[in-house]
CSV table of C-alpha atoms in Angstrom, one decimal:
chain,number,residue,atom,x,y,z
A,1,UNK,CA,104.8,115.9,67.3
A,2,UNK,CA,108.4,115.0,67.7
A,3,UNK,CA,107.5,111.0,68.4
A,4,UNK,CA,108.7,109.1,70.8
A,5,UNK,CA,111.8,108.6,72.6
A,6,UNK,CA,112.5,104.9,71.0
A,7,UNK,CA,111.9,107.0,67.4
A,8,UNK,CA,114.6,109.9,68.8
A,9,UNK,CA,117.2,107.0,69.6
A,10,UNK,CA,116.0,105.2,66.1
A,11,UNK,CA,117.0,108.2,64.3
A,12,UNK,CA,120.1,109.5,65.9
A,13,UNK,CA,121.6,106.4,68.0
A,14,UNK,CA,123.1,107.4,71.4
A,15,UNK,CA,121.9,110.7,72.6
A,16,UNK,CA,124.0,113.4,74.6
A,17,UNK,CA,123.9,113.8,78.3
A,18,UNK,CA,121.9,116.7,78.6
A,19,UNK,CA,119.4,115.7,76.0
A,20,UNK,CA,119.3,112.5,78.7
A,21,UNK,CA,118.9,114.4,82.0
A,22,UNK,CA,116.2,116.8,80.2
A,23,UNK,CA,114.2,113.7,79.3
A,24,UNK,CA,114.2,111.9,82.4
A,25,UNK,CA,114.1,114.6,84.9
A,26,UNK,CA,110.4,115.2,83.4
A,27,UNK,CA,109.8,111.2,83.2
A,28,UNK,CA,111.1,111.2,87.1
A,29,UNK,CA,108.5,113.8,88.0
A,30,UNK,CA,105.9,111.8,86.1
A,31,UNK,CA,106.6,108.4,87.6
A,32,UNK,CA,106.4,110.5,91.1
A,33,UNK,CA,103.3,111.8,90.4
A,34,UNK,CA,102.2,108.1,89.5
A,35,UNK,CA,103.2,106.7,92.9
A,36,UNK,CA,101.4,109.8,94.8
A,37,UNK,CA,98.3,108.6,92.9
A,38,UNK,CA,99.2,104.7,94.2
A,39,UNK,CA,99.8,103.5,90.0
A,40,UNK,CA,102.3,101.7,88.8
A,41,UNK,CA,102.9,102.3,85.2
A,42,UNK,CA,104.3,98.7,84.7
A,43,UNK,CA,105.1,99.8,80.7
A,44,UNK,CA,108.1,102.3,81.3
A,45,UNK,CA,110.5,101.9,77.5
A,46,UNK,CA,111.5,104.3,75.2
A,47,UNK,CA,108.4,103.9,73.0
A,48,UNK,CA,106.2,105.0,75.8
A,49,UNK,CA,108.5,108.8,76.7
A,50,UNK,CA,106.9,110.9,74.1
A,51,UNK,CA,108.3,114.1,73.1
A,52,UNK,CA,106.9,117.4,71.3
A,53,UNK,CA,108.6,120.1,69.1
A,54,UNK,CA,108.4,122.6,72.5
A,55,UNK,CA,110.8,120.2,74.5
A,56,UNK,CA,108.0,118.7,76.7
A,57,UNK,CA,108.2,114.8,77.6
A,58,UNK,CA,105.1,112.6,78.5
A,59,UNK,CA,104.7,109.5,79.8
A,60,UNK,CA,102.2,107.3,77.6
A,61,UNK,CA,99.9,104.5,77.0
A,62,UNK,CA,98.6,103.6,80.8
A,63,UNK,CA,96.6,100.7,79.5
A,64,UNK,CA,98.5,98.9,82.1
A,65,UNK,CA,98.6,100.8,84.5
A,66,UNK,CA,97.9,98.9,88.0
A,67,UNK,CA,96.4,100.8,91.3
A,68,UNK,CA,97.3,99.7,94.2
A,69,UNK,CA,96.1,100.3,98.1
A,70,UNK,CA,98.9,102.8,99.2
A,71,UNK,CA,102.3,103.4,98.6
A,72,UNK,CA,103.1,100.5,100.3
A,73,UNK,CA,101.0,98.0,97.9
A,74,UNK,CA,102.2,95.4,95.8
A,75,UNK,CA,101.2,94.1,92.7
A,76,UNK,CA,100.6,90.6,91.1
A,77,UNK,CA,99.7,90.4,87.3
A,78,UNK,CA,102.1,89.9,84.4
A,79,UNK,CA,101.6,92.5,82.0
A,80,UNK,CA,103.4,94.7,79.8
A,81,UNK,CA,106.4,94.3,77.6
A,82,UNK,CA,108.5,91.7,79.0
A,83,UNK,CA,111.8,92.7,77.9
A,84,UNK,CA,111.8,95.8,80.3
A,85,UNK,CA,110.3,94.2,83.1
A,86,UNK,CA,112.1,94.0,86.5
A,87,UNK,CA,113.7,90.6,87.5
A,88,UNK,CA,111.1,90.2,90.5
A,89,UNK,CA,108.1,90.4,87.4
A,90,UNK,CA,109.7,88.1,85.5
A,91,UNK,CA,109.8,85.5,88.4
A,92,UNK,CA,106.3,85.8,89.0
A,93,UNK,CA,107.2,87.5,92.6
A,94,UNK,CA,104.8,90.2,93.6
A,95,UNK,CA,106.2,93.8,92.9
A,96,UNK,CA,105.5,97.6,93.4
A,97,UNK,CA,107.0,100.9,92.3
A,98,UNK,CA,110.5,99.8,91.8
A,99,UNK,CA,110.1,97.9,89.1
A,100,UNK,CA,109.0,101.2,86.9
A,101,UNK,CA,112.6,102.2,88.4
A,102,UNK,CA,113.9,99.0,86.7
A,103,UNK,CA,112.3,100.0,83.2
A,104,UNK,CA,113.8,103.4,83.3
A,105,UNK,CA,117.0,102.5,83.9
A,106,UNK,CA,117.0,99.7,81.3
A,107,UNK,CA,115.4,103.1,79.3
A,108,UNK,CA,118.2,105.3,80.0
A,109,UNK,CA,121.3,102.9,79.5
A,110,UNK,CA,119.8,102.4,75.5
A,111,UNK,CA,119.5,106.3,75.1
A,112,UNK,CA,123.4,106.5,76.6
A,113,UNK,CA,124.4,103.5,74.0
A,114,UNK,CA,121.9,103.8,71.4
A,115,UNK,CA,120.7,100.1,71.6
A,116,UNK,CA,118.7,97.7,73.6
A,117,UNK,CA,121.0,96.8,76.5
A,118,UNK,CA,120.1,93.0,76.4
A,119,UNK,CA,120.8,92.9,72.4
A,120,UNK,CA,123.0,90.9,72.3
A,121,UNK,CA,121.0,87.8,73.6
A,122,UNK,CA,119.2,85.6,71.4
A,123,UNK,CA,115.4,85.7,71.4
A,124,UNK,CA,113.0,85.9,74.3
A,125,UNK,CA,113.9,83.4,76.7
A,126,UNK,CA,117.6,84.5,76.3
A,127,UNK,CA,116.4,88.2,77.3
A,128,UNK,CA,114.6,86.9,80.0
A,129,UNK,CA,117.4,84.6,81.5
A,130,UNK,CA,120.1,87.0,80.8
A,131,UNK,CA,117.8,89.7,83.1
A,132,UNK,CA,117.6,87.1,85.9
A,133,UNK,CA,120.9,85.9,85.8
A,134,UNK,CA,123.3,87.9,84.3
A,135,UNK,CA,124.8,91.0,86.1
A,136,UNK,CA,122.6,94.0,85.5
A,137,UNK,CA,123.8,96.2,82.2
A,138,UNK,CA,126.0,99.1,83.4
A,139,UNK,CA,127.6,101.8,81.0
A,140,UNK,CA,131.3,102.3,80.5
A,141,UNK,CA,132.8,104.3,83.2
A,142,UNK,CA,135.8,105.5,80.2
A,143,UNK,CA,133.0,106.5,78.4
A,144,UNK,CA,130.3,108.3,80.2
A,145,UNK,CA,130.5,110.7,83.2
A,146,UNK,CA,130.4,109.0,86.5
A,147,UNK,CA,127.6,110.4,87.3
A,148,UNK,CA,125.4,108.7,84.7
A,149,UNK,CA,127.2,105.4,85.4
A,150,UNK,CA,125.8,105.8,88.6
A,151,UNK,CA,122.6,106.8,87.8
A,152,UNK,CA,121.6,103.2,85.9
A,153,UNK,CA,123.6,101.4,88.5
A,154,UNK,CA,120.8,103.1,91.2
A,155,UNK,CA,118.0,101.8,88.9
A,156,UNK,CA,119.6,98.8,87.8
A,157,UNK,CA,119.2,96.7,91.6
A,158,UNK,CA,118.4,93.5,91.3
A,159,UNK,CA,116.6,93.7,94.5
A,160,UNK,CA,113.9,95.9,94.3
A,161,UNK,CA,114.1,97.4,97.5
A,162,UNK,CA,117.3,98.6,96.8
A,163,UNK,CA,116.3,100.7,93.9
A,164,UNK,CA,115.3,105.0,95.0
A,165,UNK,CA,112.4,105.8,94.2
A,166,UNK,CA,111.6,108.8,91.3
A,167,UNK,CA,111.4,111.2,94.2
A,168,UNK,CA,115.0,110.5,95.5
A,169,UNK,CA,116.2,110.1,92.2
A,170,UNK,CA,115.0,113.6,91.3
A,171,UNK,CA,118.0,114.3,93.7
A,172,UNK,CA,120.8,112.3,92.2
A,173,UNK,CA,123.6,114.1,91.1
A,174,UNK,CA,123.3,113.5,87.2
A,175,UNK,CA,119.8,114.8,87.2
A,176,UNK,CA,120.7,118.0,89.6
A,177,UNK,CA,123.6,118.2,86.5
A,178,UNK,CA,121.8,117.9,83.7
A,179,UNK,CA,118.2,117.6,84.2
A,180,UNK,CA,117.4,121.4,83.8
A,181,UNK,CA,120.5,122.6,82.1
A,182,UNK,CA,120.6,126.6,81.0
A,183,UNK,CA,119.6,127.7,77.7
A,184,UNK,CA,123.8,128.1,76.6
A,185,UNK,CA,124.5,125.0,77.8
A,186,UNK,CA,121.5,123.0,76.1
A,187,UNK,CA,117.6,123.0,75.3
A,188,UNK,CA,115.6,120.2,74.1
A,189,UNK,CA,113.3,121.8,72.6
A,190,UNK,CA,115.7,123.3,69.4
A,191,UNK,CA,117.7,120.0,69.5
A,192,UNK,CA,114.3,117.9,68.9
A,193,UNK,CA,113.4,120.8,66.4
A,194,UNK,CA,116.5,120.0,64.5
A,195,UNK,CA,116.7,116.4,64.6
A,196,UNK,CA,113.3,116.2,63.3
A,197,UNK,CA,113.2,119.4,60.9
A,198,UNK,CA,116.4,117.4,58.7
A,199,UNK,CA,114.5,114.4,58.8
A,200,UNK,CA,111.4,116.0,56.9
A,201,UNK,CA,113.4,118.1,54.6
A,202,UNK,CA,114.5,114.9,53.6
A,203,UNK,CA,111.4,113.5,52.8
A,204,UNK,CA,110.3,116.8,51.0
């Protein structure tokens, strides 16, 4: 009842920290739970996080969703949405869990800025050669804690065996920071409840 997390960053642009580490703290444990189950989402954006009014996050639409043998499987189809995919999917290589890490990342960096990170390049194929051969997007270490830079940097690998997986992510410092933050410092839950209870008095 609070839409997704594409409509959150539609409505309000760049979101705080916290509201960031709430978010994907709970999409980390879901992508873990996915790779216990041997699935690979292969569909990770921001229109795919969905939220509720009691700060709760879900991970969405598995109609892509790809099983694979063990947790050392590998994948081989090209499906989902392209611009999030990892560069190994885009080449056609075979791929695993680390390319949901790639999507997440890609994820987080347009919560921190408030727009797709590859924006700025023209249509599909210029998306799709900027991700193979452009440096990965990275935020702005003058802007945003160091912490957070590092965070996307971590997910952001072009080789996918370089990317953690959700389970040692759950352990990186931004999410240990902000990823269950006390009720004075933030809750996701009242913020959501406000963001969204201005939008529909508006519409009253």
């Amino acid at each position: 009842d609070a839409g997704s997390l594409g409509d959150l960053v539609q409505r309000i642009g760049p979101l705080p920290k916290e509201c960031i580490g709430t978010i994907f703290k709970q999409t980390l444990l879901a992508l873990d739970e996915l790779k216990e189950r041997h699935l690979v989402h292969r569909d990770v954006k921001p229109q795919n996080i969905l939220l509720n009014l009691r700060g709760e996050c879900k991970v969405s639409d598995f109609g892509c969703v790809a099983e694979l043998q063990d947790s050392f499987g590998k994948c081989g189809t090209f499906v989902g949405t392209v611009p999030y995919m990892s560069p190994e999917r885009i080449n056609g290589e075979e791929y695993s869990y680390a390319s949901d890490i790639w999507s997440l990342g890609l994820t987080l960096v347009e919560c921190a800025v408030g727009h797709f990170p590859y924006a700025r390049f023209a249509g599909y194929w210029g998306i799709l050669q900027a991700v193979l051969n452009q440096p990965s997007p990275s935020l702005d270490s003058s802007r945003f804690p160091a912490d957070l830079v590092d965070f996307a940097d971590c997910c952001l690998k072009k080789l996918p065996e370089a990317r953690p997986s959700a389970r040692s992510l759950l352990r990186h410092d931004f999410i240990i920071r902000f990823g269950d933050p006390g009720p004075s410092e933030f809750s996701l839950a009242p913020f959501l409840q406000h963001t969204w209870g201005d939008a529909r008095e508006r519409h009253v």
